[in-house]
PDB file of C-alpha atoms in Angstrom:
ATOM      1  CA  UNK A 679      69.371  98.043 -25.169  1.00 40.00           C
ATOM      2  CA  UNK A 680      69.740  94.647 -23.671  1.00 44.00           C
ATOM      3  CA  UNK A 681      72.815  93.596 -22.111  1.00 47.00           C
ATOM      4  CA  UNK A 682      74.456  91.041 -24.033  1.00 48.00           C
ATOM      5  CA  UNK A 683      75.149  87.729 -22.263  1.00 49.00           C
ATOM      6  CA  UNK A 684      78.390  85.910 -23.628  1.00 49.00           C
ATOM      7  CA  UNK A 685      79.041  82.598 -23.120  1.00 50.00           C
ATOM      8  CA  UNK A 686      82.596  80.460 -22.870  1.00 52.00           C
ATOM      9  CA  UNK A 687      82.874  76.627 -22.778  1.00 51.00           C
ATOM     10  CA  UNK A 688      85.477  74.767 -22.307  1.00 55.00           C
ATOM     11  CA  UNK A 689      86.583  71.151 -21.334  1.00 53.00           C
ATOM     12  CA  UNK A 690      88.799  69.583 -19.099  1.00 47.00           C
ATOM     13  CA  UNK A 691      89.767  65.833 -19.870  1.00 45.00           C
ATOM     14  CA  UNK A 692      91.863  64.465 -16.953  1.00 36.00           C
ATOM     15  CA  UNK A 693      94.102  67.136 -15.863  1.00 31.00           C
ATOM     16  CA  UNK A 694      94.530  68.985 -18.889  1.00 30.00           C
ATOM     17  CA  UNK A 695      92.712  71.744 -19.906  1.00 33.00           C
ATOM     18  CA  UNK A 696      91.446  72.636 -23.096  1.00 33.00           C
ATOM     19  CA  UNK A 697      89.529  75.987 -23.462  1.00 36.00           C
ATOM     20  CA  UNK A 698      87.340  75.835 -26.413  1.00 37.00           C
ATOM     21  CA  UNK A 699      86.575  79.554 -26.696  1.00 35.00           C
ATOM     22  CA  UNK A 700      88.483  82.616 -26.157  1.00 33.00           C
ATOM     23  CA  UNK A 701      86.687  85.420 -23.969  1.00 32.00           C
ATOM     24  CA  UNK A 702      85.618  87.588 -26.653  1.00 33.00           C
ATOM     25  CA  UNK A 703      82.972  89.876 -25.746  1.00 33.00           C
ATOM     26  CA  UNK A 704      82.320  91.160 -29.230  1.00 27.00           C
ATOM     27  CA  UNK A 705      81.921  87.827 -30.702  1.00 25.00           C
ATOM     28  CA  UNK A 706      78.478  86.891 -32.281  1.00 23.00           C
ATOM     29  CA  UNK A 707      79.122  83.706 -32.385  1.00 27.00           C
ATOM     30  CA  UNK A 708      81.549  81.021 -29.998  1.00 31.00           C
ATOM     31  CA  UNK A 709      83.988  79.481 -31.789  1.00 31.00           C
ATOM     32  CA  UNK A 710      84.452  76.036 -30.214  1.00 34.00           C
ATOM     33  CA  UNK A 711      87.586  73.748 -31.008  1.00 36.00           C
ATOM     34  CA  UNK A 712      86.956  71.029 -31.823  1.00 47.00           C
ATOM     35  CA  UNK A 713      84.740  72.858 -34.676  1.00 50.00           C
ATOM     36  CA  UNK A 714      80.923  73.211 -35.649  1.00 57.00           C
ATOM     37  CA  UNK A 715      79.670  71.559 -38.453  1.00 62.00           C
ATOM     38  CA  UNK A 716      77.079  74.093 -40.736  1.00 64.00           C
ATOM     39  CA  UNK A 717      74.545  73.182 -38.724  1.00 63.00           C
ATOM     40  CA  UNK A 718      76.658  74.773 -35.564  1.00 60.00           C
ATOM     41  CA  UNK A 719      77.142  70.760 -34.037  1.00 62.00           C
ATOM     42  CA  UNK A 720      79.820  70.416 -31.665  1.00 76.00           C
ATOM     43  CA  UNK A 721      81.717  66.590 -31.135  1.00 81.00           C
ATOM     44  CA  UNK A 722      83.588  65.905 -27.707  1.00 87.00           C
ATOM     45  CA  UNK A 723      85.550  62.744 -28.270  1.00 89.00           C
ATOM     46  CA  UNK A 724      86.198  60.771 -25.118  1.00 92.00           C
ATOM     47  CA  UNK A 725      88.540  58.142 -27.213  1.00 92.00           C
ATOM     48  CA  UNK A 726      89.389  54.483 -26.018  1.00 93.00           C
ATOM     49  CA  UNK A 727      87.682  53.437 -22.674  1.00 94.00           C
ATOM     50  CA  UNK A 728      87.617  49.825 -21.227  1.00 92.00           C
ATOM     51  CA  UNK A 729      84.255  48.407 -20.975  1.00 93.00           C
ATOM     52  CA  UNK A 730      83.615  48.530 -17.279  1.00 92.00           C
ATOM     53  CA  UNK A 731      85.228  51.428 -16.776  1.00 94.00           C
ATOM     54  CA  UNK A 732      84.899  55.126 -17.269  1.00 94.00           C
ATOM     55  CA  UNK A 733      86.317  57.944 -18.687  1.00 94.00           C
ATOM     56  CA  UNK A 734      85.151  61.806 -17.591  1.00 92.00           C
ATOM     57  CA  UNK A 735      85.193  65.148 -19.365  1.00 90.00           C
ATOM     58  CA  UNK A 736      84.502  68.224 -17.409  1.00 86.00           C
ATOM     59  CA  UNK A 737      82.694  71.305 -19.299  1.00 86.00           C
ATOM     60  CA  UNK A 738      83.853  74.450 -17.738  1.00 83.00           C
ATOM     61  CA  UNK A 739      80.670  77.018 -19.053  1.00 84.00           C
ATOM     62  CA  UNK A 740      81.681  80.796 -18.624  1.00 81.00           C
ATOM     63  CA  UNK A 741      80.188  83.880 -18.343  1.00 83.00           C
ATOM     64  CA  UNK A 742      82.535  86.051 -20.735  1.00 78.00           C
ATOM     65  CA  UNK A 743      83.967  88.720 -17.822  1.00 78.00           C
ATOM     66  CA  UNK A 744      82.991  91.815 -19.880  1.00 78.00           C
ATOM     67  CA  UNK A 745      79.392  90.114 -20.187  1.00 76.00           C
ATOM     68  CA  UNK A 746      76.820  93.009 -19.125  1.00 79.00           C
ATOM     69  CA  UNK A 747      74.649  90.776 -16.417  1.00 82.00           C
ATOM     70  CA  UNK A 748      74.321  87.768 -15.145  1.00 84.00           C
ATOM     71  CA  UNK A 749      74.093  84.547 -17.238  1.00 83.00           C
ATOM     72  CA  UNK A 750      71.447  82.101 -16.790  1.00 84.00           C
ATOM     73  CA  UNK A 751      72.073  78.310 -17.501  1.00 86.00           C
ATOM     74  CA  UNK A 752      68.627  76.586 -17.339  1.00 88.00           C
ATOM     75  CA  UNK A 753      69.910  73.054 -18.037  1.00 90.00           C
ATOM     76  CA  UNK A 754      72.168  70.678 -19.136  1.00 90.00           C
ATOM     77  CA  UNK A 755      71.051  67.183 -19.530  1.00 92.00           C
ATOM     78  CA  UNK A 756      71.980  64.081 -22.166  1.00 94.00           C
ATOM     79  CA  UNK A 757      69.766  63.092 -24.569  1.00 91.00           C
ATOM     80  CA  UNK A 758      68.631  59.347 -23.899  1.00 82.00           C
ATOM     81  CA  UNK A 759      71.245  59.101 -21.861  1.00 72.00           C
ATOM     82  CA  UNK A 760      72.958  55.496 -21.738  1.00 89.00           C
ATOM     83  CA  UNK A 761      76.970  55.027 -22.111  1.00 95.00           C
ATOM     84  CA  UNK A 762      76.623  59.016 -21.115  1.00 96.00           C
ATOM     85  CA  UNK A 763      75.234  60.565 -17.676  1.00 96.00           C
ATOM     86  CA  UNK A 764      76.085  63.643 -16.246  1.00 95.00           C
ATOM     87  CA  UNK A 765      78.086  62.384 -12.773  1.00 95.00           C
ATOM     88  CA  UNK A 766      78.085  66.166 -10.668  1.00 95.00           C
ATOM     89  CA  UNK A 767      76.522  69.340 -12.024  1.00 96.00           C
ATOM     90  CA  UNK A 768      75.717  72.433  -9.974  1.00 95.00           C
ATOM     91  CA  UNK A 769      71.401  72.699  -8.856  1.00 96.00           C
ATOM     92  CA  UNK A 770      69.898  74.173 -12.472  1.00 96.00           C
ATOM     93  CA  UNK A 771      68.755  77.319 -12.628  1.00 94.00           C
ATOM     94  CA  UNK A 772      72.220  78.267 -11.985  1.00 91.00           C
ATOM     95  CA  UNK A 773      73.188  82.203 -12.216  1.00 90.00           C
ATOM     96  CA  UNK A 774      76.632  83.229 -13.925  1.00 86.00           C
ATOM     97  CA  UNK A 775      77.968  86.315 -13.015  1.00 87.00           C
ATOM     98  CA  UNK A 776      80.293  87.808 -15.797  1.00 84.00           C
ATOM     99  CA  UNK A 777      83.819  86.118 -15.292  1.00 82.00           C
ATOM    100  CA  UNK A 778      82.388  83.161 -13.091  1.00 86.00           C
ATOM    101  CA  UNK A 779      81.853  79.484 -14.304  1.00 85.00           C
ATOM    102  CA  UNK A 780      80.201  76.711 -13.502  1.00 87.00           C
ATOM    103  CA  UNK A 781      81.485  72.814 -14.581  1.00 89.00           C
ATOM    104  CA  UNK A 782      79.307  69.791 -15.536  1.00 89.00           C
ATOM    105  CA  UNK A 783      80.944  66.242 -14.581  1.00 91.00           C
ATOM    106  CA  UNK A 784      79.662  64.017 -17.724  1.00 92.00           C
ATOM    107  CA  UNK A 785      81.071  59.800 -17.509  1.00 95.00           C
ATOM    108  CA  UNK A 786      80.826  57.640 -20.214  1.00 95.00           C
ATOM    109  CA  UNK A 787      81.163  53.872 -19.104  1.00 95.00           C
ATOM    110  CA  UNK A 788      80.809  51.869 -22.062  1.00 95.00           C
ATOM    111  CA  UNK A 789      79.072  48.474 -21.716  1.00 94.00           C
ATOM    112  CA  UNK A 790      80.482  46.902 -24.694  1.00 95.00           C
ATOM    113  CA  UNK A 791      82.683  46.888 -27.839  1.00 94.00           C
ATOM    114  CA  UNK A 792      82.589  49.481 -30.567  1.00 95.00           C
ATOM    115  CA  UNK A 793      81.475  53.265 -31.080  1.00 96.00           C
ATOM    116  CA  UNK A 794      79.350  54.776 -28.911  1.00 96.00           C
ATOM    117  CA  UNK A 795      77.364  58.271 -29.860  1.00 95.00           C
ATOM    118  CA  UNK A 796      75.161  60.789 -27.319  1.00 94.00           C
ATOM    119  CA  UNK A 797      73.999  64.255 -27.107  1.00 91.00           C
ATOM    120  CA  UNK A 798      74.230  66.912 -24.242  1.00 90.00           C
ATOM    121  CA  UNK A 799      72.237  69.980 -24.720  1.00 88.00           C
ATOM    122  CA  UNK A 800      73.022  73.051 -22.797  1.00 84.00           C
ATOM    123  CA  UNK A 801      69.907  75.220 -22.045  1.00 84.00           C
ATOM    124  CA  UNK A 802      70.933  79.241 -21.496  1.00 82.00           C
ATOM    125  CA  UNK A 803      69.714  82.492 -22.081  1.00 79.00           C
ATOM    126  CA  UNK A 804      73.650  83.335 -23.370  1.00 78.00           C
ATOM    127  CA  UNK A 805      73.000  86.049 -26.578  1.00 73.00           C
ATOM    128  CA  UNK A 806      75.814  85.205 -28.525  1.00 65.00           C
ATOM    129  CA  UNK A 807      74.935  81.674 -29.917  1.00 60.00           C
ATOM    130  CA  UNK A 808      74.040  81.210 -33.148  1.00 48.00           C
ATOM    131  CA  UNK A 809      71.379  79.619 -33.872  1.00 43.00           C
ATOM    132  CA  UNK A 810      69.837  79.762 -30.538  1.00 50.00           C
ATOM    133  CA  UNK A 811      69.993  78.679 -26.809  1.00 59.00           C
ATOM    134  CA  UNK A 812      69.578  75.052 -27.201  1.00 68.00           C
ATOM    135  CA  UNK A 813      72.596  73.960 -29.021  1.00 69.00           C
ATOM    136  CA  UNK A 814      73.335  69.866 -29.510  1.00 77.00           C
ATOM    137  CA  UNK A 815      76.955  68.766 -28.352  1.00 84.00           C
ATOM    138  CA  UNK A 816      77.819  65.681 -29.671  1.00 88.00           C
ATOM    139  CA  UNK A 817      79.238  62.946 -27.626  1.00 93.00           C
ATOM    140  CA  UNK A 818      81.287  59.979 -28.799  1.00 93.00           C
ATOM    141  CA  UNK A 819      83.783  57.343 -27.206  1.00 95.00           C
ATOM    142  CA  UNK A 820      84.628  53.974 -28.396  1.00 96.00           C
ATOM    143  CA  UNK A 821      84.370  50.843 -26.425  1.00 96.00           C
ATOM    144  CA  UNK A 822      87.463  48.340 -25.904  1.00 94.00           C
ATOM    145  CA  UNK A 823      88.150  45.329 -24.442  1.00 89.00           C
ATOM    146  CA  UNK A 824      91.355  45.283 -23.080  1.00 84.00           C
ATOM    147  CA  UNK A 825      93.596  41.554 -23.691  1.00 82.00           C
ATOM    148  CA  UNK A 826      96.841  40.802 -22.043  1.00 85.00           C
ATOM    149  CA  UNK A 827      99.435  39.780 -24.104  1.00 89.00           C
ATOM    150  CA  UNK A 828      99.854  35.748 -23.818  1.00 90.00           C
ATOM    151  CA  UNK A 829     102.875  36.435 -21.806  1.00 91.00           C
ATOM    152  CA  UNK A 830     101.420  37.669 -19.097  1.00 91.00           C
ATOM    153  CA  UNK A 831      98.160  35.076 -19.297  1.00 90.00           C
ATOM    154  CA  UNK A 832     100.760  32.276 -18.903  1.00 93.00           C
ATOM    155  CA  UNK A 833     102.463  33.946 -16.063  1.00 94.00           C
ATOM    156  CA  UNK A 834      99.216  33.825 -14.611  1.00 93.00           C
ATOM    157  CA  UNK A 835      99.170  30.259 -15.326  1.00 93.00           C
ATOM    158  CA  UNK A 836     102.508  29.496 -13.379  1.00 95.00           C
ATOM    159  CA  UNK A 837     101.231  31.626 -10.312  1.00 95.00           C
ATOM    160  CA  UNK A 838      98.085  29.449 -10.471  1.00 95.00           C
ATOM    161  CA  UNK A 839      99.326  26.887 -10.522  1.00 95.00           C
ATOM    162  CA  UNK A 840     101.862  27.277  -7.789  1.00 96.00           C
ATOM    163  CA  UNK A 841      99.442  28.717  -5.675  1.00 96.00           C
ATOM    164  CA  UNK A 842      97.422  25.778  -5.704  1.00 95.00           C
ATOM    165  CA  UNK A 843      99.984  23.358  -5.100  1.00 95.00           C
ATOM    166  CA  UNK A 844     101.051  25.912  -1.977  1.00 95.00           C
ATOM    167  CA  UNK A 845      97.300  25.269  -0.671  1.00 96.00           C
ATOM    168  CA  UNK A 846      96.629  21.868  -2.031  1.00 95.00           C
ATOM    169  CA  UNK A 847      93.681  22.546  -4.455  1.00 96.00           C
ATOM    170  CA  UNK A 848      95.613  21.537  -6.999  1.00 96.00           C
ATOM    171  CA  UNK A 849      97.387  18.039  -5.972  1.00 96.00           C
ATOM    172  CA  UNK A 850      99.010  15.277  -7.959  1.00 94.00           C
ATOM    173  CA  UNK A 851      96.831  11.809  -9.326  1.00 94.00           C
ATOM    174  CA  UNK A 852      98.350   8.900  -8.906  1.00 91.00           C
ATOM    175  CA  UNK A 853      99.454   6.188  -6.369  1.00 89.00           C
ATOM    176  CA  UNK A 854     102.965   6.287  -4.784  1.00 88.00           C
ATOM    177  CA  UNK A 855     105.348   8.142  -6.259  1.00 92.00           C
ATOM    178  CA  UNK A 856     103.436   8.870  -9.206  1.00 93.00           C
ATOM    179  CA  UNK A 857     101.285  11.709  -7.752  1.00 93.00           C
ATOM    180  CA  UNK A 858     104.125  13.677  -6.963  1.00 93.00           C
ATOM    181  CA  UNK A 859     105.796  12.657 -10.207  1.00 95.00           C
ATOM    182  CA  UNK A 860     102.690  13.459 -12.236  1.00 95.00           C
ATOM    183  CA  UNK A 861     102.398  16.927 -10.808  1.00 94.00           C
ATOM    184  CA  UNK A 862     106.202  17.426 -11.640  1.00 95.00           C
ATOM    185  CA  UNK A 863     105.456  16.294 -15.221  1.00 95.00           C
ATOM    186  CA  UNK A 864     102.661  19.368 -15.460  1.00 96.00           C
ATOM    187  CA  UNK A 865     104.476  22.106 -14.079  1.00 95.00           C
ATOM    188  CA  UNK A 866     107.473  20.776 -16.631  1.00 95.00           C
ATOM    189  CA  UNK A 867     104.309  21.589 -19.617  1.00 95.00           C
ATOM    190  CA  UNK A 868     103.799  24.835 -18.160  1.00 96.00           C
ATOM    191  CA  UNK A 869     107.408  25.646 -18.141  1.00 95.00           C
ATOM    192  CA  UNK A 870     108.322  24.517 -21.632  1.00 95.00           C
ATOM    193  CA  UNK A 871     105.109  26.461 -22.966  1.00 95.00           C
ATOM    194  CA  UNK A 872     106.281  29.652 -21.435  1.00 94.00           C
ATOM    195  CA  UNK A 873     109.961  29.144 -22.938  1.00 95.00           C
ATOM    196  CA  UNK A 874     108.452  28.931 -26.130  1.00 95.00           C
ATOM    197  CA  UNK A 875     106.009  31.473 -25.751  1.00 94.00           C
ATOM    198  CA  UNK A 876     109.039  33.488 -24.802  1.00 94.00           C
ATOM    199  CA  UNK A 877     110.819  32.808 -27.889  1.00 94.00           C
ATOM    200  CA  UNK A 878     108.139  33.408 -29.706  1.00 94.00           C
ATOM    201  CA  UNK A 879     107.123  29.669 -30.801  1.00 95.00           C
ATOM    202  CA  UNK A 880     103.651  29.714 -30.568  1.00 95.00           C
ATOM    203  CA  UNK A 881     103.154  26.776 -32.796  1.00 95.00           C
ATOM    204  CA  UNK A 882     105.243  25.039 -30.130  1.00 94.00           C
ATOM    205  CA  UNK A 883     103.391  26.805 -27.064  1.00 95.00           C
ATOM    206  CA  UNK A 884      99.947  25.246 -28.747  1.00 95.00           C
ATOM    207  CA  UNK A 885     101.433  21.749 -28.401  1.00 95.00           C
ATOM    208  CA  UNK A 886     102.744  21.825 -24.613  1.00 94.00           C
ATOM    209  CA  UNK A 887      99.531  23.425 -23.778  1.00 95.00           C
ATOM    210  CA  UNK A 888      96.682  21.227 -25.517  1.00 94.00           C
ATOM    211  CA  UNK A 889      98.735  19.070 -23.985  1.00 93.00           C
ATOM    212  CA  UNK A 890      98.507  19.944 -20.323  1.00 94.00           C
ATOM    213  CA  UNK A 891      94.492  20.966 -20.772  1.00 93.00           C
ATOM    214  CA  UNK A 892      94.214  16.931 -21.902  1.00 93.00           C
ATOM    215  CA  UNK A 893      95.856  15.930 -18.320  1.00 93.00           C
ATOM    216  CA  UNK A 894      94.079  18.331 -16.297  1.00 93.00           C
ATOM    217  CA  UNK A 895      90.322  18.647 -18.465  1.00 89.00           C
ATOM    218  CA  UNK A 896      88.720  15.889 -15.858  1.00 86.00           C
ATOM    219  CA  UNK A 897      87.310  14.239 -18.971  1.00 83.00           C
ATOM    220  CA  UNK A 898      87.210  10.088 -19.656  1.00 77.00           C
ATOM    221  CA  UNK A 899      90.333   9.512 -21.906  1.00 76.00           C
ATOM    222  CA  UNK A 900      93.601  10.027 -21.146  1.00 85.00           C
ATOM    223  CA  UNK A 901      94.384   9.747 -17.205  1.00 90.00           C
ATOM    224  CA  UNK A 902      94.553  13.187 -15.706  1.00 93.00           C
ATOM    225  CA  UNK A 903      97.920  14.186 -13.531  1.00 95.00           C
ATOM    226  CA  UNK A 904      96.419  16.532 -11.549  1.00 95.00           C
ATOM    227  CA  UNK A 905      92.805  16.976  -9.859  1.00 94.00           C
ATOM    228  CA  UNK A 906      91.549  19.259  -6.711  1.00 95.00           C
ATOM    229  CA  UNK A 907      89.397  22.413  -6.601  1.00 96.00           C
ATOM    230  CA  UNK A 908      91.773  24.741  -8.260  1.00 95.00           C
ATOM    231  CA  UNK A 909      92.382  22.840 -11.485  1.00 95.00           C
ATOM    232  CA  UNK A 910      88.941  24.353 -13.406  1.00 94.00           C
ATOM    233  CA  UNK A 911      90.401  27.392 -12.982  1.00 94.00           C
ATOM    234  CA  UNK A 912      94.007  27.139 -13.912  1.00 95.00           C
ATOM    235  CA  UNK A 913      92.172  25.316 -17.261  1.00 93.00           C
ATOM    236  CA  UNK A 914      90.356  28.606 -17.862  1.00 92.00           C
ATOM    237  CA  UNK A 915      93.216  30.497 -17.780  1.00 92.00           C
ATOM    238  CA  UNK A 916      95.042  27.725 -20.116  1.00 93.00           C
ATOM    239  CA  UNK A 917      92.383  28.041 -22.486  1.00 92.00           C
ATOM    240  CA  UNK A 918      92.859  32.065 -22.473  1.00 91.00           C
ATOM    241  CA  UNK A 919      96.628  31.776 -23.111  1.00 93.00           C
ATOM    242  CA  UNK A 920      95.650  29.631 -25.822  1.00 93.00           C
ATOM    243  CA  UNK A 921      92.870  31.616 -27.127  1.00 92.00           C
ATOM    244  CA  UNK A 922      95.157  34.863 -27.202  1.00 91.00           C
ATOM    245  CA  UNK A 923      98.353  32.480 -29.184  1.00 92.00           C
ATOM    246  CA  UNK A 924      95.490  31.439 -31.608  1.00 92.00           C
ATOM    247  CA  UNK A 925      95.963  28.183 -31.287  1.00 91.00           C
TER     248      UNK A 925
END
């Protein structure tokens, strides 16, 4: 009779570890959490990643210790791989012996918003999987987009700003006394808008800051109060603290 090959996976996400099958070497059948579908489908959830980042799962894949001889993993690769690739894997063929395991590194880095669905296939010669040795395992994460709360955006207004008067891209229009007065005036806007963005009057926050994007926007109209390098920047970072209050 031929010696039965079992085989065990598991996955570790971060530092936790989740076994997905106890080491059952009578078992005709592996009984992976989460479960197969009738069509013996199996769906690894990687949850919320950041686009531009990564998240990892690590399948542990076990020869059962009891197995009778050595198992044989002949592959594992991702379908059309895209959000998915396989980041470290052992050199396939690789040879299990019964209690040993081997681990497959798989990433996904999502490139945008919104659900994102793949397929790994694990290629064995394991006798104990239904309905044979080339079983799908789905793959999902979703996409975010992480955005700071308008708190911290205008915080990063303030340290703008104060950064660029510190190196004098950002300097006061104006002659005499009304440069320095003008760039006064400006930081009062930015202060006022954070007090009310602190109190939670957005409405109010809106105001102060359409308000300091029409003295700073470089546009003909209104005379600007402040000018230099820095300012197009500290006005993109207005115009996300304003995006983020709705205003």
């Amino acid at each position: 009779m031929m010696a039965r090959r079992n085989i065990v996976f598991g996955a570790i996400l971060g530092a936790a570890v989740v076994m997905l099958l106890p080491s059952t070497a009578t078992a005709e059948y592996i009984n992976v959490y989460p479960g197969p579908d009738a069509e013996w489908n199996y769906l690894y959830d990687f949850g919320d990643v950041e686009v531009g980042s990564s998240g990892v799962m690590i399948f542990q894949i076990e020869n059962d210790a009891t197995a009778g001889s050595d198992l044989t993993v002949d592959n594992v690769y991702i379908e059309e791989a895209g959000a998915f690739t396989i980041t470290d894997a052992p050199s396939f063929p690789a040879r299990v012996a019964p209690g040993e395991s081997i681990y497959v590194e798989v990433a996904f880095a999502p490139g945008a918003e919104g659900l994102f669905e793949g397929v790994m296939r694990i290629l064995s010669d394991a006798s104990n999987i239904p309905p044979g040795t080339n079983i799908p395992y789905g793959l999902q994460g979703m996409g975010t987009v992480f955005e700071p709360p308008p708190d911290e955006l205008m915080q990063d207004v303030l340290d703008a700003y104060a950064d660029g008067i510190a190196d004098g891209s950002i300097v006061g229009l104006g002659t005499g006394r009304a440069a320095a007065s003008h760039l006064r005036v400006f930081g009062n806007m930015l202060d006022a808008a954070d007090d009310l963005i602190a109190a939670g009057d957005f409405e109010g926050a809106c105001a102060q800051l359409d308000h300091a994007v029409v003295k700073s926007d470089g546009t003909p109209g209104p005379p600007d109060f402040i000018g230099g390098p820095g300012v197009p920047a500290l006005n993109a970072i207005l115009v996300d603290v304003m995006n983020a209050l709705g205003c």
